[in-house]
Short mmCIF file of C-alpha atoms (C1' of nucleotides) in Angstrom, two decimals:
data_model
loop_
_atom_site.label_atom_id
_atom_site.label_comp_id
_atom_site.label_asym_id
_atom_site.label_seq_id
_atom_site.Cartn_x
_atom_site.Cartn_y
_atom_site.Cartn_z
CA MET A 1 -30.41 5.32 -101.04
CA THR A 2 -31.73 3.76 -98.06
CA GLY A 3 -33.69 1.06 -99.69
CA SER A 4 -37.64 1.66 -99.27
CA GLN A 5 -39.19 -0.31 -102.14
CA PRO A 6 -41.48 -1.57 -99.54
CA SER A 7 -43.67 1.01 -97.80
CA ARG A 8 -41.89 0.39 -94.54
CA ARG A 9 -45.25 0.12 -92.53
CA GLY A 10 -46.49 -2.77 -90.25
CA ARG A 11 -44.32 -5.61 -88.84
CA LEU A 12 -40.99 -6.24 -90.72
CA PRO A 13 -39.75 -9.49 -92.35
CA ARG A 14 -37.07 -11.38 -90.38
CA ALA A 15 -34.63 -11.06 -92.95
CA GLU A 16 -34.76 -7.39 -93.46
CA ARG A 17 -34.66 -6.67 -89.79
CA GLU A 18 -30.95 -6.82 -89.45
CA ALA A 19 -30.58 -4.53 -92.65
CA ARG A 20 -33.23 -2.41 -91.11
CA ARG A 21 -31.13 -1.66 -88.13
CA GLN A 22 -28.25 -0.90 -90.16
CA GLU A 23 -30.08 1.79 -91.72
CA ILE A 24 -30.96 3.48 -88.67
CA VAL A 25 -27.84 3.22 -87.32
CA ASP A 26 -26.39 4.66 -90.76
CA ALA A 27 -29.02 7.60 -90.53
CA ALA A 28 -27.78 8.34 -87.08
CA ARG A 29 -24.46 8.42 -88.06
CA ALA A 30 -24.99 10.73 -90.71
CA GLU A 31 -27.01 13.22 -88.30
CA LEU A 32 -24.16 13.12 -85.74
CA VAL A 33 -21.58 13.99 -88.32
CA GLU A 34 -23.72 17.03 -89.68
CA SER A 35 -25.18 18.32 -86.02
CA GLY A 36 -22.88 16.90 -83.49
CA PHE A 37 -23.86 15.02 -80.39
CA ASP A 38 -25.41 17.95 -78.18
CA ARG A 39 -27.57 18.76 -81.41
CA LEU A 40 -28.43 15.35 -82.33
CA THR A 41 -32.33 15.10 -81.86
CA MET A 42 -34.19 11.66 -81.85
CA ALA A 43 -36.81 13.32 -84.33
CA ALA A 44 -34.10 13.96 -86.75
CA VAL A 45 -32.72 10.74 -86.68
CA ALA A 46 -36.41 9.26 -87.02
CA ARG A 47 -37.15 11.40 -89.96
CA ARG A 48 -33.62 10.41 -91.80
CA ALA A 49 -34.28 7.02 -91.23
CA GLY A 50 -37.98 7.05 -91.77
CA ALA A 51 -38.74 5.29 -88.75
CA SER A 52 -40.85 6.30 -85.68
CA LYS A 53 -39.29 7.31 -82.47
CA GLU A 54 -41.29 5.13 -80.63
CA THR A 55 -39.00 2.25 -82.74
CA LEU A 56 -35.75 3.86 -81.84
CA TYR A 57 -36.34 3.52 -78.12
CA ALA A 58 -37.78 0.09 -78.79
CA TRP A 59 -34.65 -0.96 -80.62
CA PHE A 60 -32.02 0.97 -78.64
CA GLY A 61 -33.51 2.28 -75.60
CA SER A 62 -32.42 5.77 -75.42
CA ARG A 63 -30.66 8.36 -77.08
CA GLU A 64 -27.07 7.88 -75.53
CA GLN A 65 -27.45 4.04 -76.21
CA LEU A 66 -28.16 4.97 -79.89
CA VAL A 67 -25.09 6.79 -80.17
CA ALA A 68 -23.30 3.44 -78.01
CA ALA A 69 -24.49 1.50 -80.95
CA LEU A 70 -22.94 3.68 -83.44
CA ILE A 71 -19.85 3.58 -81.47
CA GLU A 72 -19.82 -0.28 -81.62
CA ASP A 73 -20.39 -0.33 -85.41
CA ASN A 74 -17.70 1.48 -86.20
CA ALA A 75 -15.29 -0.10 -83.68
CA ASP A 76 -15.91 -3.68 -84.93
CA ALA A 77 -15.18 -2.51 -88.40
CA SER A 78 -12.18 -1.09 -87.79
CA ALA A 79 -10.75 -3.55 -85.47
CA GLU A 80 -11.39 -6.34 -87.77
CA ARG A 81 -9.67 -4.51 -90.52
CA VAL A 82 -6.71 -4.31 -88.28
CA ALA A 83 -6.86 -7.90 -87.09
CA ALA A 84 -6.64 -8.96 -90.64
CA LEU A 85 -3.75 -6.90 -91.57
CA LEU A 86 -1.62 -7.95 -88.75
CA GLU A 87 -2.76 -11.76 -88.63
CA GLY A 88 -3.03 -12.15 -91.87
CA ALA A 89 0.44 -10.93 -93.08
CA ALA A 90 2.30 -12.04 -90.03
CA ALA A 91 4.96 -13.43 -92.21
CA GLY A 92 5.58 -10.09 -94.08
CA ASP A 93 8.24 -7.80 -94.02
CA PRO A 94 7.62 -5.40 -90.75
CA HIS A 95 8.11 -2.46 -93.04
CA GLU A 96 5.38 -2.95 -95.10
CA VAL A 97 3.01 -4.51 -92.57
CA LEU A 98 3.65 -1.27 -90.51
CA THR A 99 3.22 1.18 -93.11
CA ALA A 100 -0.12 -0.52 -93.85
CA TYR A 101 -1.20 -0.11 -90.16
CA ALA A 102 -0.01 3.27 -90.12
CA ARG A 103 -1.87 4.67 -93.55
CA GLY A 104 -4.99 2.83 -92.13
CA LEU A 105 -4.91 4.48 -88.60
CA LEU A 106 -4.35 8.10 -90.24
CA GLU A 107 -7.20 7.24 -92.43
CA LEU A 108 -9.17 6.31 -89.62
CA LEU A 109 -8.94 9.24 -87.43
CA CYS A 110 -9.40 11.99 -90.02
CA GLY A 111 -12.58 10.02 -91.25
CA GLU A 112 -15.55 12.29 -90.48
CA SER A 113 -17.16 9.20 -88.59
CA SER A 114 -14.65 8.73 -86.05
CA ILE A 115 -14.04 12.61 -85.71
CA ALA A 116 -17.67 12.91 -84.66
CA LEU A 117 -18.14 9.43 -82.75
CA ASN A 118 -14.72 10.82 -80.33
CA ARG A 119 -16.48 14.25 -79.98
CA ALA A 120 -19.57 12.61 -78.71
CA ALA A 121 -17.75 10.25 -76.29
CA MET A 122 -16.11 13.08 -74.55
CA THR A 123 -19.06 14.17 -73.44
CA SER A 124 -20.21 11.23 -71.61
CA PRO A 125 -18.11 8.68 -69.42
CA GLU A 126 -20.45 5.64 -70.83
CA LEU A 127 -19.77 6.91 -74.44
CA ALA A 128 -16.13 7.30 -73.72
CA ALA A 129 -15.98 3.83 -71.93
CA THR A 130 -17.47 2.22 -74.86
CA LEU A 131 -15.46 3.75 -77.25
CA LEU A 132 -12.01 2.66 -75.37
CA ALA A 133 -12.95 -0.55 -75.00
CA GLY A 134 -14.09 -1.36 -78.61
CA GLY A 135 -11.15 1.05 -80.06
CA ARG A 136 -7.73 1.57 -78.11
CA HIS A 137 -8.09 -1.34 -75.56
CA ARG A 138 -9.03 -3.77 -78.37
CA VAL A 139 -6.63 -2.57 -81.02
CA GLY A 140 -3.78 -2.06 -79.04
CA PRO A 141 -3.16 -5.45 -78.03
CA LEU A 142 -3.21 -6.72 -81.41
CA VAL A 143 -0.48 -4.25 -82.50
CA GLU A 144 1.37 -5.33 -79.61
CA ALA A 145 1.19 -8.81 -79.70
CA TYR A 146 2.34 -8.39 -83.39
CA LEU A 147 5.46 -6.20 -82.23
CA ALA A 148 6.47 -9.13 -79.81
CA ARG A 149 5.90 -11.48 -82.58
CA ALA A 150 8.07 -9.81 -85.21
CA SER A 151 10.64 -9.21 -82.21
CA THR A 152 11.20 -12.69 -81.33
CA ALA A 153 11.17 -13.53 -84.99
CA GLY A 154 14.15 -11.08 -85.21
CA GLU A 155 12.57 -9.19 -87.77
CA LEU A 156 12.51 -5.95 -85.20
CA ASP A 157 13.94 -4.94 -81.84
CA VAL A 158 11.23 -3.62 -79.45
CA PRO A 159 11.90 -4.76 -75.61
CA ASP A 160 8.57 -3.42 -74.51
CA PRO A 161 5.81 -3.87 -76.89
CA ALA A 162 3.35 -1.79 -75.23
CA GLU A 163 5.42 1.10 -74.86
CA TRP A 164 6.62 1.01 -78.50
CA PHE A 165 3.04 0.80 -79.74
CA ARG A 166 2.55 4.25 -78.19
CA LEU A 167 5.75 5.60 -79.55
CA LEU A 168 4.17 4.29 -82.99
CA TYR A 169 1.17 6.07 -82.12
CA GLY A 170 2.75 9.08 -81.40
CA LEU A 171 5.10 9.14 -84.53
CA VAL A 172 2.15 8.46 -86.66
CA VAL A 173 -0.52 10.80 -85.32
CA GLN A 174 1.42 13.67 -83.87
CA ASP A 175 -0.99 16.45 -83.36
CA THR A 176 -2.91 15.47 -86.35
CA GLN A 177 -5.90 13.99 -83.95
CA ILE A 178 -6.57 16.84 -81.77
CA ARG A 179 -6.37 19.39 -84.47
CA VAL A 180 -9.03 17.47 -86.46
CA LEU A 181 -10.91 17.13 -83.52
CA LEU A 182 -10.89 20.55 -82.91
CA GLY A 183 -12.05 21.41 -86.43
CA GLU A 184 -9.12 21.75 -88.72
CA ARG A 185 -9.18 20.61 -91.93
CA PRO A 186 -7.48 16.99 -91.93
CA PRO A 187 -4.34 16.54 -93.91
CA SER A 188 -4.77 15.59 -97.62
CA PRO A 189 -4.56 11.79 -98.63
CA ARG A 190 -1.28 12.40 -100.08
CA GLU A 191 0.09 14.24 -96.81
CA ARG A 192 -1.32 11.52 -94.81
CA ARG A 193 0.30 8.91 -96.50
CA ARG A 194 3.98 10.75 -96.12
CA GLN A 195 3.25 11.34 -92.77
CA ALA A 196 2.58 7.44 -91.97
CA ASP A 197 5.24 6.46 -94.03
CA GLN A 198 7.87 8.97 -92.33
CA ALA A 199 6.71 7.87 -89.11
CA VAL A 200 7.37 4.02 -89.89
CA GLU A 201 11.00 5.15 -90.98
CA ARG A 202 11.60 6.76 -87.59
CA PHE A 203 9.94 3.87 -86.02
CA LEU A 204 12.25 1.51 -87.13
CA ALA A 205 15.17 4.07 -87.08
CA LEU A 206 14.71 4.41 -83.50
CA SER A 207 14.03 0.86 -82.89
CA ALA A 208 17.52 -0.11 -84.71
CA GLY A 209 19.69 2.40 -83.22
CA LEU A 210 18.69 2.69 -79.37
CA GLY A 211 17.97 -0.46 -77.30
CA MET B 1 -12.07 30.81 -50.65
CA THR B 2 -13.31 33.34 -52.94
CA GLY B 3 -13.01 36.31 -50.96
CA SER B 4 -16.35 37.73 -49.62
CA GLN B 5 -15.27 40.19 -46.70
CA PRO B 6 -17.52 43.19 -48.30
CA SER B 7 -21.07 42.02 -48.39
CA ARG B 8 -20.95 41.52 -52.05
CA ARG B 9 -23.92 44.13 -52.94
CA GLY B 10 -24.14 46.93 -54.48
CA ARG B 11 -21.98 48.80 -56.81
CA LEU B 12 -18.16 47.37 -56.95
CA PRO B 13 -15.28 49.86 -56.04
CA ARG B 14 -13.23 50.05 -59.53
CA ALA B 15 -10.15 48.38 -57.76
CA GLU B 16 -12.26 45.51 -57.07
CA ARG B 17 -13.72 44.84 -60.76
CA GLU B 18 -10.80 42.91 -62.02
CA ALA B 19 -10.31 40.69 -59.10
CA ARG B 20 -14.31 39.94 -58.94
CA ARG B 21 -14.02 39.08 -62.80
CA GLN B 22 -11.32 36.55 -61.71
CA GLU B 23 -13.33 35.11 -59.12
CA ILE B 24 -16.08 34.49 -61.50
CA VAL B 25 -14.14 32.88 -64.07
CA ASP B 26 -12.46 30.78 -61.61
CA ALA B 27 -16.02 29.65 -60.57
CA ALA B 28 -17.16 29.04 -64.01
CA ARG B 29 -13.90 26.79 -64.58
CA ALA B 30 -14.26 24.84 -61.28
CA GLU B 31 -17.99 24.51 -62.47
CA LEU B 32 -16.84 23.37 -65.89
CA VAL B 33 -14.27 20.65 -64.69
CA GLU B 34 -16.96 19.29 -62.19
CA SER B 35 -19.87 18.89 -64.75
CA GLY B 36 -18.60 19.51 -68.23
CA PHE B 37 -19.65 22.11 -70.91
CA ASP B 38 -23.24 20.56 -71.64
CA ARG B 39 -24.27 20.41 -67.95
CA LEU B 40 -22.47 23.80 -66.86
CA THR B 41 -25.50 26.00 -66.07
CA MET B 42 -25.39 29.71 -65.41
CA ALA B 43 -27.30 29.41 -62.32
CA ALA B 44 -24.67 27.18 -60.94
CA VAL B 45 -21.95 29.51 -61.71
CA ALA B 46 -23.81 32.17 -60.53
CA ARG B 47 -24.56 30.46 -57.32
CA ARG B 48 -20.77 29.40 -57.01
CA ALA B 49 -19.54 32.95 -57.38
CA GLY B 50 -21.94 34.51 -55.79
CA ALA B 51 -23.14 36.72 -58.41
CA SER B 52 -26.27 36.90 -60.05
CA LYS B 53 -27.09 35.48 -63.15
CA GLU B 54 -27.95 39.04 -64.67
CA THR B 55 -24.23 39.92 -63.88
CA LEU B 56 -22.65 37.15 -65.52
CA TYR B 57 -24.82 38.18 -68.87
CA ALA B 58 -23.91 42.01 -68.31
CA TRP B 59 -20.52 40.90 -68.38
CA PHE B 60 -19.56 38.04 -70.64
CA GLY B 61 -22.73 38.14 -72.99
CA SER B 62 -23.50 34.60 -72.87
CA ARG B 63 -22.94 31.25 -71.77
CA GLU B 64 -20.75 30.67 -74.66
CA GLN B 65 -18.64 33.53 -74.42
CA LEU B 66 -18.23 32.91 -70.91
CA VAL B 67 -16.32 29.66 -71.62
CA ALA B 68 -14.53 31.27 -74.28
CA ALA B 69 -13.28 33.81 -71.33
CA LEU B 70 -12.31 30.52 -69.48
CA ILE B 71 -10.22 29.53 -72.59
CA GLU B 72 -8.41 32.48 -73.10
CA ASP B 73 -7.75 32.95 -69.82
CA ASN B 74 -6.01 29.76 -69.24
CA ALA B 75 -4.17 30.16 -72.90
CA ASP B 76 -2.72 33.59 -71.75
CA ALA B 77 -1.18 31.68 -68.59
CA SER B 78 0.20 28.69 -70.63
CA ALA B 79 1.55 30.90 -73.39
CA GLU B 80 3.33 33.23 -71.07
CA ARG B 81 5.48 30.13 -69.48
CA VAL B 82 6.36 29.04 -72.74
CA ALA B 83 7.21 32.18 -73.79
CA ALA B 84 9.09 32.93 -70.76
CA LEU B 85 10.90 29.47 -70.69
CA LEU B 86 11.84 29.70 -74.45
CA GLU B 87 13.00 33.42 -74.88
CA GLY B 88 14.87 33.53 -71.28
CA ALA B 89 16.90 30.33 -71.87
CA ALA B 90 17.75 31.03 -75.53
CA ALA B 91 21.23 30.46 -74.75
CA GLY B 92 20.89 27.08 -72.43
CA ASP B 93 21.19 23.86 -73.69
CA PRO B 94 18.72 22.72 -75.92
CA HIS B 95 18.70 19.32 -74.11
CA GLU B 96 17.75 21.27 -71.05
CA VAL B 97 15.45 23.61 -72.57
CA LEU B 98 13.38 20.92 -74.46
CA THR B 99 13.03 18.56 -71.65
CA ALA B 100 11.59 21.74 -69.68
CA TYR B 101 9.19 22.10 -72.34
CA ALA B 102 8.14 18.80 -72.70
CA ARG B 103 7.58 18.28 -69.21
CA GLY B 104 5.36 21.51 -69.26
CA LEU B 105 3.33 20.52 -72.03
CA LEU B 106 2.33 17.02 -70.74
CA GLU B 107 1.77 18.62 -67.45
CA LEU B 108 -0.56 21.15 -68.95
CA LEU B 109 -2.47 18.85 -71.02
CA CYS B 110 -3.08 16.31 -68.12
CA GLY B 111 -4.32 19.09 -66.04
CA GLU B 112 -8.34 19.04 -65.21
CA SER B 113 -8.63 22.69 -66.47
CA SER B 114 -7.10 21.63 -69.95
CA ILE B 115 -8.99 18.51 -69.99
CA ALA B 116 -12.42 20.43 -69.45
CA LEU B 117 -11.56 22.88 -71.81
CA ASN B 118 -10.50 20.74 -74.88
CA ARG B 119 -13.60 18.78 -74.53
CA ALA B 120 -15.85 22.08 -74.27
CA ALA B 121 -14.07 23.40 -77.39
CA MET B 122 -15.07 20.11 -79.26
CA THR B 123 -18.62 20.79 -78.87
CA SER B 124 -18.55 24.24 -80.79
CA PRO B 125 -16.74 25.54 -83.82
CA GLU B 126 -16.32 29.03 -82.26
CA LEU B 127 -14.97 27.76 -79.10
CA ALA B 128 -12.57 25.36 -80.86
CA ALA B 129 -11.23 28.26 -83.10
CA THR B 130 -10.66 30.30 -79.72
CA LEU B 131 -8.73 27.34 -78.02
CA LEU B 132 -6.52 26.84 -81.17
CA ALA B 133 -5.73 30.41 -81.58
CA GLY B 134 -4.59 31.13 -77.97
CA GLY B 135 -2.93 27.33 -77.99
CA ARG B 136 -1.39 25.69 -80.60
CA HIS B 137 -1.38 28.73 -83.13
CA ARG B 138 0.22 30.73 -80.63
CA VAL B 139 2.49 28.22 -78.84
CA GLY B 140 3.74 26.63 -81.83
CA PRO B 141 5.54 29.36 -83.40
CA LEU B 142 7.31 30.08 -80.70
CA VAL B 143 8.65 26.37 -80.37
CA GLU B 144 9.55 26.70 -83.88
CA ALA B 145 11.42 29.78 -83.57
CA TYR B 146 13.39 28.13 -80.82
CA LEU B 147 14.03 25.29 -83.11
CA ALA B 148 15.17 27.37 -85.69
CA ARG B 149 17.40 29.31 -83.58
CA ALA B 150 18.87 26.58 -82.07
CA SER B 151 19.30 25.06 -85.35
CA THR B 152 21.25 28.28 -86.99
CA ALA B 153 23.52 28.16 -83.98
CA GLY B 154 24.43 24.96 -84.74
CA GLU B 155 23.39 23.31 -81.61
CA LEU B 156 20.54 21.38 -83.21
CA ASP B 157 19.82 19.77 -86.95
CA VAL B 158 16.34 20.52 -87.73
CA PRO B 159 15.78 21.41 -91.62
CA ASP B 160 12.10 21.91 -90.97
CA PRO B 161 10.99 23.55 -87.56
CA ALA B 162 7.55 23.28 -88.11
CA GLU B 163 7.58 19.47 -89.09
CA TRP B 164 10.05 18.93 -86.32
CA PHE B 165 7.59 20.64 -83.69
CA ARG B 166 4.91 18.24 -84.59
CA LEU B 167 7.27 15.31 -84.58
CA LEU B 168 8.22 16.46 -80.84
CA TYR B 169 4.66 16.97 -79.85
CA GLY B 170 4.09 13.18 -81.25
CA LEU B 171 6.78 11.83 -79.11
CA VAL B 172 5.70 13.80 -75.92
CA VAL B 173 2.06 13.19 -76.18
CA GLN B 174 1.55 10.00 -77.81
CA ASP B 175 -1.73 8.67 -77.03
CA THR B 176 -2.08 10.57 -73.44
CA GLN B 177 -3.76 13.54 -74.58
CA ILE B 178 -6.74 11.43 -76.10
CA ARG B 179 -6.83 9.07 -73.23
CA VAL B 180 -7.37 11.66 -70.53
CA LEU B 181 -9.87 13.41 -73.08
CA LEU B 182 -11.76 10.18 -72.83
CA GLY B 183 -11.57 9.81 -68.94
CA GLU B 184 -8.75 7.94 -68.40
CA ARG B 185 -6.77 8.56 -65.39
CA PRO B 186 -3.58 10.65 -66.48
CA PRO B 187 -0.12 9.05 -65.93
CA SER B 188 1.46 9.77 -62.55
CA PRO B 189 3.82 12.88 -62.52
CA ARG B 190 6.91 10.68 -62.15
CA GLU B 191 5.34 8.73 -65.29
CA ARG B 192 5.00 12.16 -66.79
CA ARG B 193 8.44 13.30 -66.43
CA ARG B 194 9.81 10.11 -67.73
CA GLN B 195 7.70 10.15 -70.74
CA ALA B 196 8.81 13.83 -71.49
CA ASP B 197 12.31 13.04 -70.92
CA GLN B 198 12.41 10.06 -72.87
CA ALA B 199 10.68 11.83 -75.96
CA VAL B 200 13.70 14.66 -75.99
CA GLU B 201 16.09 11.57 -75.76
CA ARG B 202 14.37 10.39 -79.14
CA PHE B 203 14.10 13.77 -80.60
CA LEU B 204 17.28 14.28 -80.72
CA ALA B 205 18.44 10.95 -81.25
CA LEU B 206 16.44 11.31 -84.60
CA SER B 207 17.84 15.03 -85.20
CA ALA B 208 21.50 13.38 -85.13
CA GLY B 209 21.04 10.47 -86.40
CA LEU B 210 18.77 11.24 -89.72
CA GLY B 211 19.05 14.62 -91.71
"C1'" DT C 1 -57.61 -16.78 -92.70
"C1'" DG C 2 -57.71 -14.84 -88.38
"C1'" DA C 3 -55.26 -13.06 -84.09
"C1'" DC C 4 -51.44 -10.78 -82.99
"C1'" DA C 5 -47.28 -8.41 -83.35
"C1'" DA C 6 -44.40 -4.47 -84.86
"C1'" DC C 7 -44.10 -0.73 -87.12
"C1'" DC C 8 -45.06 4.45 -88.58
"C1'" DG C 9 -46.85 9.31 -88.06
"C1'" DT C 10 -48.53 12.41 -84.94
"C1'" DA C 11 -49.34 14.37 -80.74
"C1'" DA C 12 -48.88 15.30 -76.22
"C1'" DC C 13 -46.37 15.44 -71.26
"C1'" DG C 14 -42.55 17.09 -68.36
"C1'" DG C 15 -38.09 18.98 -67.51
"C1'" DA C 16 -34.54 21.60 -68.07
"C1'" DC C 17 -32.23 25.62 -68.78
"C1'" DA C 18 -30.89 29.98 -71.36
"C1'" DG C 19 -32.02 34.74 -71.24
"C1'" DT C 20 -34.83 38.87 -69.28
"C1'" DA C 21 -37.12 41.69 -65.76
"C1'" DC C 22 -37.60 43.63 -61.52
"C1'" DG C 23 -37.34 45.28 -56.54
"C1'" DC C 24 -33.88 46.22 -53.19
"C1'" DA C 25 -29.25 46.95 -51.30
"C1'" DT C 26 -24.81 49.33 -51.59
"C1'" DA C 27 -20.88 51.99 -53.51
"C1'" DT C 28 -19.38 55.94 -56.13
"C1'" DT C 29 -19.60 60.83 -57.58
"C1'" DG C 30 -20.40 65.50 -56.90
"C1'" DC D 1 -26.02 64.05 -48.67
"C1'" DA D 2 -28.56 63.48 -53.04
"C1'" DA D 3 -28.66 61.12 -57.26
"C1'" DT D 4 -26.84 57.69 -59.82
"C1'" DA D 5 -24.81 53.37 -61.19
"C1'" DT D 6 -24.40 48.79 -60.30
"C1'" DG D 7 -25.24 44.43 -58.30
"C1'" DC D 8 -27.48 40.48 -55.61
"C1'" DG D 9 -31.88 37.57 -55.28
"C1'" DT D 10 -35.88 35.87 -57.13
"C1'" DA D 11 -39.03 35.00 -60.17
"C1'" DC D 12 -41.03 34.64 -64.64
"C1'" DT D 13 -41.07 33.20 -70.10
"C1'" DG D 14 -40.05 30.71 -74.07
"C1'" DT D 15 -38.37 26.86 -76.31
"C1'" DC D 16 -36.05 22.67 -77.12
"C1'" DC D 17 -36.54 17.74 -76.46
"C1'" DG D 18 -36.20 13.29 -74.49
"C1'" DT D 19 -39.68 10.15 -73.58
"C1'" DT D 20 -44.19 8.23 -73.61
"C1'" DA D 21 -48.76 7.23 -75.55
"C1'" DC D 22 -52.42 6.11 -79.19
"C1'" DG D 23 -54.32 5.23 -83.28
"C1'" DG D 24 -54.18 3.42 -87.70
"C1'" DT D 25 -51.54 -0.08 -91.22
"C1'" DT D 26 -49.13 -4.17 -92.78
"C1'" DG D 27 -46.84 -7.77 -92.25
"C1'" DT D 28 -45.97 -12.75 -89.61
"C1'" DC D 29 -47.49 -17.18 -87.58
"C1'" DA D 30 -50.37 -20.73 -86.24
#
DNA sequence: TGACAACCGTAACGGACAGTACGCATATTG
DNA sequence: CAATATGCGTACTGTCCGTTACGGTTGTCA
């Protein structure tokens, strides 16, 4: 899969460097998913990526920084998806927008990459800070801003966007995240959709029924 | 603190063996909280407990089994508290019972022991299984049974106890657990109480308002 | 085309630490 | 008071792995 038409030796053409970097990141992510952070070895990543350890250190600095790069890579992807959803559909029906967000959140948290990266982050304060900065602390405000907008537009009634974002999170995720982090099988896609949809129903019911 | 009036050498009196074991477990927990699982060394535990590494291996078998013993120790304590609360106060007002449970849950999850043990469990399938067996899979049914009892007694209206337990969990915990596991400062006791109480209000509102 | 730079493969260095072995000290047991 | 079973302290062994170093190769760039 990882394109190797040229013989991967010698200096890299400028145009390929970006793609090469992504190949290495992907290899590292695959190793992390398979082995977990504490069993992740630089040798295994190098072998899988068809790279040398020296290149890994030249590009990423250290084992921990390599994993930090993985985290940022993942965070960028998911934050952009959320931003596109919430900003693009600013005029959409909150019920639909929130449902789409809730489904995506549950999807994300049940993905093997998120699981592996969250586990890894818990073993190192630096990685944890990186994950929070790229995840929760970046996506949270987007959702809060959306809730605030929908609220002033009269489509919703949430007095405190920050608090209601946390409520939404709890309704959607429940104990799913901690359970999958502890190794339980994630709910099926069907189950996930049901869980997300029901969470939004409850969220809107609470929003409507109680100041 | 760790009682050392006798000079801790030679064969142990039978009566002291139990207490000695607890001392070692406590020392291990303290080390785990300070250093985390991957930096937890048997030498450090031995030093802190005033024991020898050989004794650690004789009593617990391996590093991983030592941590498993910690997990079981913690799980026993918390499961007994929940059982006492729910069985003892079977006739109490559900509002009060659930509030007490919710406060205790949040308290537990924010405690440094729980945080350290949950982090540790995520690095090893065996430890994770131990934690789930002693925690979630032991306490969950207790709460579900309580909800079922309260429901048949007409004090509550929860058609599916298992699902409503998960809902309660989500309302109480929200994103608190994942954030403290990632190193954020836990909410203050005041904040925790407010969060727990509000969760119960919402739980009861949903229970009353929606089949 | 001729430096030069970056990359791969392999090997070597060094530290950390789980687990084991051993000698001495102390309590139990008879 | 022997004889024995533990338990402490220390030193040792083996292994794993992050990190660095080196030689050979292939592409870029002037």
